[in-house]
Short mmCIF file of C-alpha atoms in Angstrom, two decimals:
data_model
loop_
_atom_site.label_atom_id
_atom_site.label_comp_id
_atom_site.label_asym_id
_atom_site.label_seq_id
_atom_site.Cartn_x
_atom_site.Cartn_y
_atom_site.Cartn_z
CA MET A 1 80.52 106.83 166.13
CA PRO A 2 77.18 107.11 164.45
CA PRO A 3 75.19 103.75 164.29
CA GLN A 4 75.72 101.29 161.36
CA ASP A 5 72.19 102.12 160.12
CA ALA A 6 72.77 105.61 159.71
CA GLN A 7 76.19 104.87 157.73
CA ASP A 8 74.47 102.47 155.73
CA GLN A 9 71.72 104.97 155.06
CA ASP A 10 74.51 107.70 154.20
CA ILE A 11 76.16 105.15 151.73
CA ARG A 12 72.76 104.41 150.12
CA ASP A 13 72.05 108.25 149.83
CA LEU A 14 75.46 108.66 148.09
CA LEU A 15 75.19 105.53 145.91
CA THR A 16 71.63 106.96 144.89
CA ASP A 17 73.07 110.47 144.09
CA PHE A 18 75.85 109.04 141.85
CA GLN A 19 73.24 106.80 140.26
CA ALA A 20 71.36 109.88 139.27
CA GLU A 21 74.24 112.00 138.10
CA MET A 22 75.66 109.15 136.20
CA ARG A 23 72.23 108.67 134.53
CA GLN A 24 72.17 112.26 133.79
CA ALA A 25 75.51 112.37 132.23
CA LEU A 26 74.87 109.18 130.18
CA VAL A 27 71.87 111.13 128.77
CA GLU A 28 74.00 113.80 127.93
CA VAL A 29 76.40 111.86 126.43
CA ARG A 30 74.11 110.30 124.28
CA GLN A 31 72.39 113.54 123.03
CA GLU A 32 76.01 114.70 122.12
CA ILE A 33 76.63 111.09 120.35
CA GLY A 34 73.48 111.94 118.19
CA GLN A 35 74.54 115.54 117.52
CA VAL A 36 77.96 114.16 116.45
CA GLN A 37 76.25 111.58 114.16
CA SER A 38 74.04 114.27 112.82
CA GLU A 39 76.93 116.37 111.97
CA LEU A 40 78.77 113.54 110.41
CA THR A 41 76.03 112.42 108.16
CA ARG A 42 75.80 116.28 106.86
CA SER A 43 79.43 116.53 106.18
CA ARG A 44 79.28 113.02 104.36
CA GLN A 45 76.44 114.42 102.14
CA GLU A 46 78.32 117.73 101.40
CA LEU A 47 81.44 115.81 100.86
CA GLN A 48 79.54 113.60 98.17
CA GLU A 49 77.96 116.66 96.57
CA GLU A 50 81.80 118.37 96.32
CA VAL A 51 83.00 115.29 94.82
CA LYS A 52 80.23 115.04 92.15
CA ARG A 53 80.96 118.89 91.37
CA TRP A 54 84.80 118.03 91.07
CA ASP A 55 83.91 114.85 89.05
CA THR A 56 81.61 117.42 86.58
CA ARG A 57 84.61 120.05 86.59
CA PHE A 58 86.99 117.06 85.69
CA PHE A 59 84.74 115.59 82.90
CA GLU A 60 84.23 119.26 81.21
CA PHE A 61 88.10 120.10 81.52
CA SER A 62 88.77 116.74 79.82
CA GLN A 63 86.16 117.25 77.13
CA ASP A 64 87.66 120.67 76.29
CA GLY A 65 91.25 119.28 76.33
CA LEU A 66 90.14 116.89 73.80
CA ASN A 67 88.36 119.43 72.11
CA ARG A 68 91.65 121.58 71.76
CA ALA A 69 93.81 118.43 70.77
CA ASN A 70 91.34 117.51 67.85
CA THR A 71 91.63 121.13 66.90
CA LEU A 72 95.26 120.99 66.83
CA ILE A 73 95.58 117.84 65.20
CA ALA A 74 93.30 118.84 62.57
CA SER A 75 95.13 122.30 62.14
CA ALA A 76 98.40 120.47 61.65
CA THR A 77 96.96 118.06 59.32
CA ILE A 78 95.45 120.68 57.01
CA SER A 79 98.94 122.58 57.07
CA VAL A 80 100.65 119.54 56.11
CA ILE A 81 98.13 118.82 53.30
CA ALA A 82 98.38 122.49 52.05
CA GLU A 83 102.15 122.56 52.01
CA VAL A 84 102.28 119.22 50.00
CA ILE A 85 99.74 120.90 47.77
CA LEU A 86 101.82 124.18 47.45
CA LEU A 87 105.05 121.95 46.72
CA LEU A 88 103.44 120.17 43.87
CA LEU A 89 101.99 123.32 42.44
CA ARG A 90 105.30 124.85 42.50
CA GLN A 91 106.95 122.03 40.73
CA ASN A 92 104.38 122.05 37.77
#
């Protein structure tokens, strides 16, 4: 059986190696977290830009729909007025 000092030294060496590996793993995890945060920030910016584009498209679509509705109402009103005028002219 090896002496106690040799066993203690082996344990210290293992602990030192383990600590070094854990530090390296921690550095790698922190780097990966930084990359994920950067990607998340980029994705949020892209999403905000896409939402703005969709808002613009919706606004334009709403305006087009409103213009069509106004045109339809004006056409219907003109048709009704013209029909009433024609009826009055026929009766005279």
